[in-house]
Tab-separated table of N, CA and C in Angstrom:
chain	number	residue	atom	x	y	z
A	1	GLN	N	-18.517	-31.164	47.427
A	1	GLN	CA	-17.638	-30.397	46.644
A	1	GLN	C	-17.543	-29.079	47.149
A	2	VAL	N	-16.310	-28.528	46.714
A	2	VAL	CA	-16.051	-27.165	47.148
A	2	VAL	C	-15.749	-26.302	45.873
A	3	GLN	N	-16.310	-25.063	45.911
A	3	GLN	CA	-16.058	-24.116	44.859
A	3	GLN	C	-15.003	-22.944	45.392
A	4	LEU	N	-14.230	-22.745	44.598
A	4	LEU	CA	-13.181	-21.510	44.938
A	4	LEU	C	-13.250	-20.281	43.913
A	5	VAL	N	-13.430	-19.161	44.301
A	5	VAL	CA	-13.442	-18.084	43.444
A	5	VAL	C	-12.456	-17.089	43.752
A	6	GLU	N	-11.553	-16.716	42.923
A	6	GLU	CA	-10.445	-15.806	43.126
A	6	GLU	C	-10.754	-14.493	42.692
A	7	SER	N	-10.228	-13.485	43.223
A	7	SER	CA	-10.255	-11.997	42.625
A	7	SER	C	-8.993	-11.463	42.999
A	8	GLY	N	-8.901	-10.118	42.274
A	8	GLY	CA	-7.781	-9.305	42.633
A	8	GLY	C	-6.477	-9.358	41.704
A	9	GLY	N	-6.641	-10.046	40.674
A	9	GLY	CA	-5.461	-9.955	39.791
A	9	GLY	C	-5.551	-8.890	38.903
A	10	GLY	N	-4.494	-8.567	38.138
A	10	GLY	CA	-4.550	-7.456	37.365
A	10	GLY	C	-3.050	-7.193	36.851
A	11	LEU	N	-2.896	-5.917	36.320
A	11	LEU	CA	-1.661	-5.385	35.841
A	11	LEU	C	-1.100	-4.413	36.750
A	12	VAL	N	0.251	-4.581	37.129
A	12	VAL	CA	0.868	-3.651	38.060
A	12	VAL	C	2.384	-3.537	37.603
A	13	GLN	N	2.904	-2.302	37.977
A	13	GLN	CA	4.218	-2.074	37.650
A	13	GLN	C	5.311	-2.788	38.607
A	14	PRO	N	6.381	-2.963	38.071
A	14	PRO	CA	7.451	-3.508	39.142
A	14	PRO	C	7.542	-2.728	40.393
A	15	GLY	N	7.658	-3.419	41.435
A	15	GLY	CA	7.765	-2.673	42.817
A	15	GLY	C	6.445	-2.430	43.274
A	16	GLY	N	5.345	-2.762	42.590
A	16	GLY	CA	4.112	-2.418	43.027
A	16	GLY	C	3.569	-3.557	43.854
A	17	SER	N	2.200	-3.403	44.312
A	17	SER	CA	1.555	-4.273	45.209
A	17	SER	C	0.243	-4.781	44.638
A	18	LEU	N	-0.192	-5.921	44.858
A	18	LEU	CA	-1.644	-6.449	44.673
A	18	LEU	C	-2.062	-7.395	45.678
A	19	ARG	N	-3.329	-7.516	45.861
A	19	ARG	CA	-3.833	-8.332	46.999
A	19	ARG	C	-4.899	-9.379	46.296
A	20	LEU	N	-4.643	-10.493	46.484
A	20	LEU	CA	-5.569	-11.628	45.861
A	20	LEU	C	-6.481	-12.115	47.001
A	21	SER	N	-7.747	-12.436	46.698
A	21	SER	CA	-8.606	-13.077	47.580
A	21	SER	C	-9.019	-14.316	46.882
A	22	CYS	N	-9.549	-15.232	47.716
A	22	CYS	CA	-10.013	-16.644	47.383
A	22	CYS	C	-11.171	-17.014	48.280
A	23	SER	N	-12.326	-17.032	47.824
A	23	SER	CA	-13.459	-17.473	48.747
A	23	SER	C	-14.018	-18.750	48.515
A	24	ALA	N	-14.165	-19.550	49.505
A	24	ALA	CA	-14.492	-21.013	49.204
A	24	ALA	C	-16.168	-21.073	49.568
A	25	SER	N	-16.855	-21.808	48.993
A	25	SER	CA	-18.111	-22.242	49.371
A	25	SER	C	-18.386	-23.744	49.094
A	26	GLY	N	-19.465	-24.250	49.629
A	26	GLY	CA	-19.816	-25.605	49.356
A	26	GLY	C	-19.595	-26.482	50.669
A	27	ARG	N	-19.239	-27.742	50.559
A	27	ARG	CA	-18.936	-28.703	51.603
A	27	ARG	C	-17.576	-28.438	52.157
A	28	ILE	N	-17.444	-27.519	53.074
A	28	ILE	CA	-16.115	-27.112	53.671
A	28	ILE	C	-15.757	-27.854	54.969
A	29	SER	N	-14.670	-28.407	54.991
A	29	SER	CA	-14.329	-29.024	56.312
A	29	SER	C	-13.640	-27.991	56.933
A	30	SER	N	-13.773	-28.020	58.482
A	30	SER	CA	-13.394	-26.969	59.209
A	30	SER	C	-11.829	-27.215	59.293
A	31	ILE	N	-11.234	-28.217	59.040
A	31	ILE	CA	-9.864	-28.445	59.011
A	31	ILE	C	-9.420	-28.578	57.713
A	32	ASN	N	-8.510	-27.610	57.175
A	32	ASN	CA	-8.075	-27.550	55.789
A	32	ASN	C	-6.948	-26.794	55.667
A	33	VAL	N	-6.383	-26.787	54.396
A	33	VAL	CA	-5.142	-25.889	54.111
A	33	VAL	C	-5.634	-25.145	52.826
A	34	MET	N	-5.416	-23.844	52.898
A	34	MET	CA	-5.754	-23.101	51.702
A	34	MET	C	-4.666	-22.213	51.259
A	35	GLY	N	-4.578	-21.860	49.941
A	35	GLY	CA	-3.347	-21.075	49.515
A	35	GLY	C	-3.479	-21.016	48.081
A	36	TRP	N	-2.226	-20.564	47.562
A	36	TRP	CA	-2.010	-20.321	46.302
A	36	TRP	C	-0.777	-20.932	45.468
A	37	TYR	N	-0.974	-21.358	44.220
A	37	TYR	CA	0.018	-21.747	43.341
A	37	TYR	C	-0.035	-20.792	42.153
A	38	ARG	N	1.077	-20.922	41.416
A	38	ARG	CA	1.074	-20.090	40.194
A	38	ARG	C	1.741	-20.842	39.124
A	39	GLN	N	1.364	-20.247	37.860
A	39	GLN	CA	1.882	-21.016	36.731
A	39	GLN	C	2.227	-19.933	35.603
A	40	ALA	N	3.450	-19.787	35.229
A	40	ALA	CA	3.890	-18.959	34.293
A	40	ALA	C	3.978	-19.768	32.820
A	41	PRO	N	3.859	-18.886	31.715
A	41	PRO	CA	3.773	-19.730	30.523
A	41	PRO	C	5.167	-20.489	30.394
A	42	GLY	N	4.883	-21.744	29.928
A	42	GLY	CA	6.074	-22.487	29.782
A	42	GLY	C	6.600	-23.256	30.936
A	43	LYS	N	6.146	-22.927	32.117
A	43	LYS	CA	6.653	-23.480	33.412
A	43	LYS	C	5.722	-24.413	34.101
A	44	GLN	N	6.167	-25.135	35.148
A	44	GLN	CA	5.352	-26.002	35.929
A	44	GLN	C	4.719	-25.023	36.947
A	45	ARG	N	3.442	-25.529	37.410
A	45	ARG	CA	2.894	-24.913	38.520
A	45	ARG	C	3.804	-24.928	39.751
A	46	GLU	N	3.806	-23.839	40.503
A	46	GLU	CA	4.559	-23.805	41.556
A	46	GLU	C	3.934	-23.328	42.985
A	47	LEU	N	4.449	-23.708	44.057
A	47	LEU	CA	3.986	-23.309	45.315
A	47	LEU	C	4.226	-21.662	45.447
A	48	VAL	N	3.253	-20.980	45.888
A	48	VAL	CA	3.463	-19.591	46.376
A	48	VAL	C	3.362	-19.501	47.785
A	49	ALA	N	2.243	-19.894	48.457
A	49	ALA	CA	2.111	-19.837	49.949
A	49	ALA	C	0.701	-20.595	50.222
A	50	MET	N	0.812	-21.281	51.366
A	50	MET	CA	-0.319	-22.001	51.922
A	50	MET	C	-0.373	-21.658	53.418
A	51	ILE	N	-1.645	-21.929	53.885
A	51	ILE	CA	-1.874	-21.510	55.296
A	51	ILE	C	-3.025	-22.456	55.798
A	52	SER	N	-2.861	-23.177	56.848
A	52	SER	CA	-3.595	-24.181	57.637
A	52	SER	C	-4.873	-23.350	58.285
A	53	SER	N	-5.838	-24.009	58.609
A	53	SER	CA	-6.915	-23.411	59.257
A	53	SER	C	-6.435	-23.066	60.715
A	54	ARG	N	-5.367	-23.460	61.191
A	54	ARG	CA	-4.793	-23.008	62.458
A	54	ARG	C	-3.867	-21.934	62.317
A	55	GLY	N	-3.547	-21.387	61.118
A	55	GLY	CA	-2.682	-20.377	60.884
A	55	GLY	C	-1.268	-20.761	60.541
A	56	LEU	N	-0.853	-21.974	60.376
A	56	LEU	CA	0.565	-22.378	59.896
A	56	LEU	C	0.692	-21.991	58.747
A	57	THR	N	1.918	-21.477	58.263
A	57	THR	CA	2.100	-21.134	56.874
A	57	THR	C	3.395	-21.581	56.342
A	58	ASN	N	3.302	-21.720	54.885
A	58	ASN	CA	4.484	-22.242	54.182
A	58	ASN	C	4.641	-21.453	52.837
A	59	TYR	N	5.762	-20.897	52.556
A	59	TYR	CA	5.930	-20.050	51.448
A	59	TYR	C	6.931	-20.567	50.405
A	60	GLY	N	6.736	-20.435	49.119
A	60	GLY	CA	7.741	-20.740	48.148
A	60	GLY	C	8.951	-19.807	48.330
A	61	ASP	N	10.176	-20.385	48.055
A	61	ASP	CA	11.352	-19.561	48.199
A	61	ASP	C	11.359	-18.275	47.432
A	62	SER	N	10.929	-18.177	46.458
A	62	SER	CA	10.952	-16.892	45.521
A	62	SER	C	9.984	-15.948	46.048
A	63	VAL	N	9.116	-16.038	46.947
A	63	VAL	CA	8.262	-15.004	47.568
A	63	VAL	C	8.466	-14.753	48.919
A	64	LYS	N	9.445	-15.474	49.624
A	64	LYS	CA	9.483	-15.135	51.089
A	64	LYS	C	10.011	-13.718	51.172
A	65	GLY	N	9.418	-13.110	52.279
A	65	GLY	CA	9.841	-11.796	52.513
A	65	GLY	C	9.017	-10.702	51.852
A	66	ARG	N	8.413	-11.113	50.690
A	66	ARG	CA	7.615	-10.141	49.789
A	66	ARG	C	6.067	-10.488	49.838
A	67	PHE	N	5.647	-11.645	49.959
A	67	PHE	CA	4.220	-11.901	49.987
A	67	PHE	C	3.961	-12.511	51.365
A	68	THR	N	2.565	-12.037	51.774
A	68	THR	CA	2.086	-12.647	52.868
A	68	THR	C	0.712	-13.179	52.741
A	69	ILE	N	0.492	-14.301	53.302
A	69	ILE	CA	-0.700	-15.062	53.181
A	69	ILE	C	-1.483	-14.953	54.567
A	70	SER	N	-2.811	-14.834	54.512
A	70	SER	CA	-3.691	-14.857	55.595
A	70	SER	C	-5.009	-15.423	55.355
A	71	ARG	N	-5.841	-15.600	56.452
A	71	ARG	CA	-7.116	-16.111	56.118
A	71	ARG	C	-8.186	-15.799	57.191
A	72	ASP	N	-9.364	-15.694	56.772
A	72	ASP	CA	-10.397	-15.479	57.674
A	72	ASP	C	-11.334	-16.628	57.625
A	73	ASN	N	-11.305	-17.507	58.709
A	73	ASN	CA	-12.069	-18.742	58.846
A	73	ASN	C	-13.471	-18.599	58.741
A	74	ALA	N	-14.009	-17.482	59.314
A	74	ALA	CA	-15.399	-17.209	59.460
A	74	ALA	C	-15.907	-16.935	57.969
A	75	LYS	N	-15.090	-16.430	57.196
A	75	LYS	CA	-15.745	-16.049	55.800
A	75	LYS	C	-15.066	-17.160	54.705
A	76	ASN	N	-14.357	-18.088	55.208
A	76	ASN	CA	-13.751	-19.101	54.457
A	76	ASN	C	-13.026	-18.467	53.317
A	77	THR	N	-12.263	-17.475	53.504
A	77	THR	CA	-11.464	-16.686	52.618
A	77	THR	C	-10.006	-16.750	52.887
A	78	VAL	N	-9.158	-16.813	51.904
A	78	VAL	CA	-7.786	-16.630	52.036
A	78	VAL	C	-7.272	-15.499	51.137
A	79	TYR	N	-6.211	-14.768	51.693
A	79	TYR	CA	-5.784	-13.481	51.059
A	79	TYR	C	-4.248	-13.829	50.781
A	80	LEU	N	-3.781	-13.113	49.689
A	80	LEU	CA	-2.362	-12.958	49.319
A	80	LEU	C	-1.994	-11.696	49.193
A	81	GLN	N	-1.287	-10.972	50.161
A	81	GLN	CA	-0.883	-9.749	49.942
A	81	GLN	C	0.617	-9.858	49.157
A	82	MET	N	0.889	-9.180	47.981
A	82	MET	CA	2.026	-9.289	47.239
A	82	MET	C	2.631	-8.062	47.081
A	83	ASN	N	3.758	-7.847	47.667
A	83	ASN	CA	4.355	-6.515	47.572
A	83	ASN	C	5.809	-6.722	46.811
A	84	SER	N	6.360	-5.569	46.506
A	84	SER	CA	7.692	-5.604	45.743
A	84	SER	C	7.603	-6.640	44.509
A	85	LEU	N	6.522	-6.437	43.810
A	85	LEU	CA	6.431	-7.384	42.610
A	85	LEU	C	7.407	-7.142	41.666
A	86	LYS	N	7.812	-8.303	40.958
A	86	LYS	CA	8.767	-8.394	40.050
A	86	LYS	C	8.210	-8.859	38.707
A	87	PRO	N	8.885	-8.722	37.398
A	87	PRO	CA	8.190	-9.214	36.285
A	87	PRO	C	8.219	-10.759	36.296
A	88	GLU	N	9.073	-11.434	37.085
A	88	GLU	CA	9.015	-12.825	37.051
A	88	GLU	C	7.840	-13.384	38.055
A	89	ASP	N	7.262	-12.504	38.556
A	89	ASP	CA	6.115	-12.904	39.543
A	89	ASP	C	4.815	-13.061	38.395
A	90	THR	N	4.825	-12.551	37.358
A	90	THR	CA	3.916	-12.803	36.251
A	90	THR	C	3.409	-14.240	35.904
A	91	ALA	N	2.129	-14.493	36.236
A	91	ALA	CA	1.563	-15.888	36.093
A	91	ALA	C	0.088	-15.804	36.415
A	92	VAL	N	-0.463	-16.958	36.118
A	92	VAL	CA	-1.814	-17.235	36.502
A	92	VAL	C	-1.779	-17.874	37.928
A	93	TYR	N	-2.443	-17.076	38.873
A	93	TYR	CA	-2.382	-17.656	40.230
A	93	TYR	C	-3.718	-18.389	40.593
A	94	TYR	N	-3.448	-19.557	41.022
A	94	TYR	CA	-4.586	-20.431	41.324
A	94	TYR	C	-4.706	-20.633	42.830
A	95	CYS	N	-5.881	-20.708	43.270
A	95	CYS	CA	-6.293	-20.843	44.676
A	95	CYS	C	-6.486	-22.392	44.807
A	96	LYS	N	-6.084	-22.944	45.948
A	96	LYS	CA	-6.275	-24.302	46.278
A	96	LYS	C	-6.585	-24.593	47.691
A	97	MET	N	-7.520	-25.671	47.818
A	97	MET	CA	-7.950	-25.954	49.214
A	97	MET	C	-7.595	-27.545	49.238
A	98	VAL	N	-7.045	-27.880	50.423
A	98	VAL	CA	-6.702	-29.372	50.544
A	98	VAL	C	-7.568	-29.714	51.746
A	99	ALA	N	-8.552	-30.598	51.625
A	99	ALA	CA	-9.271	-31.000	52.659
A	99	ALA	C	-9.607	-32.570	52.690
A	100	TYR	N	-10.683	-32.820	52.323
A	100	TYR	CA	-10.945	-34.289	52.022
A	100	TYR	C	-10.653	-34.616	50.649
A	101	GLY	N	-10.182	-33.615	49.871
A	101	GLY	CA	-9.760	-33.646	48.550
A	101	GLY	C	-9.037	-32.526	48.220
A	102	ASP	N	-8.409	-32.545	46.928
A	102	ASP	CA	-7.750	-31.282	46.471
A	102	ASP	C	-8.882	-30.449	45.481
A	103	PHE	N	-8.961	-29.256	45.683
A	103	PHE	CA	-9.852	-28.443	45.028
A	103	PHE	C	-8.972	-27.033	44.463
A	104	TRP	N	-9.413	-26.779	43.251
A	104	TRP	CA	-8.703	-25.640	42.605
A	104	TRP	C	-9.635	-24.556	42.036
A	105	GLY	N	-9.315	-23.431	42.076
A	105	GLY	CA	-9.958	-22.302	41.642
A	105	GLY	C	-9.636	-22.162	40.105
A	106	GLN	N	-10.445	-21.358	39.326
A	106	GLN	CA	-10.091	-21.098	37.956
A	106	GLN	C	-8.924	-20.265	37.611
A	107	GLY	N	-8.366	-19.537	38.644
A	107	GLY	CA	-7.108	-18.842	38.306
A	107	GLY	C	-7.483	-17.352	38.030
A	108	THR	N	-6.471	-16.492	38.376
A	108	THR	CA	-6.528	-15.057	38.152
A	108	THR	C	-5.207	-14.717	37.740
A	109	GLN	N	-5.141	-13.855	36.574
A	109	GLN	CA	-3.748	-13.348	35.928
A	109	GLN	C	-3.374	-12.314	36.803
A	110	VAL	N	-2.051	-12.482	36.965
A	110	VAL	CA	-1.240	-11.314	37.572
A	110	VAL	C	-0.182	-10.973	36.635
A	111	THR	N	-0.160	-9.756	36.198
A	111	THR	CA	0.935	-9.244	35.110
A	111	THR	C	1.698	-8.197	35.776
A	112	VAL	N	3.058	-8.253	35.832
A	112	VAL	CA	3.983	-7.307	36.384
A	112	VAL	C	4.775	-6.831	35.142
A	113	SER	N	4.345	-5.489	34.761
A	113	SER	CA	5.077	-5.046	33.642
A	113	SER	C	5.060	-3.440	33.622
A	114	SER	N	6.085	-2.901	33.192
A	114	SER	CA	6.201	-1.373	32.949
A	114	SER	C	5.535	-1.027	31.735
């Protein structure tokens, strides 16, 4: 099994920035994809960004140009740098790893409000 622990959420004003981190532990395959999904109240969970162990990235349309995903394979950690945040970015952000199965973190709240 894999355990994922997110950190870095919080309250930020519109136009501000936050950086999320997700650290993986347990039985980790060297070949995997890690990243982030988010879910706002009353909405379906949606893709934010994913990155493969080789560095290939995929972003959701609503965050392209504002969010950047990166990873440190030695630390089994993925990061999400979020800039130019908007109120519509408010959601619970979930870390996900796709390897020999799908694994999810508990989620971290991001609130964008003045």
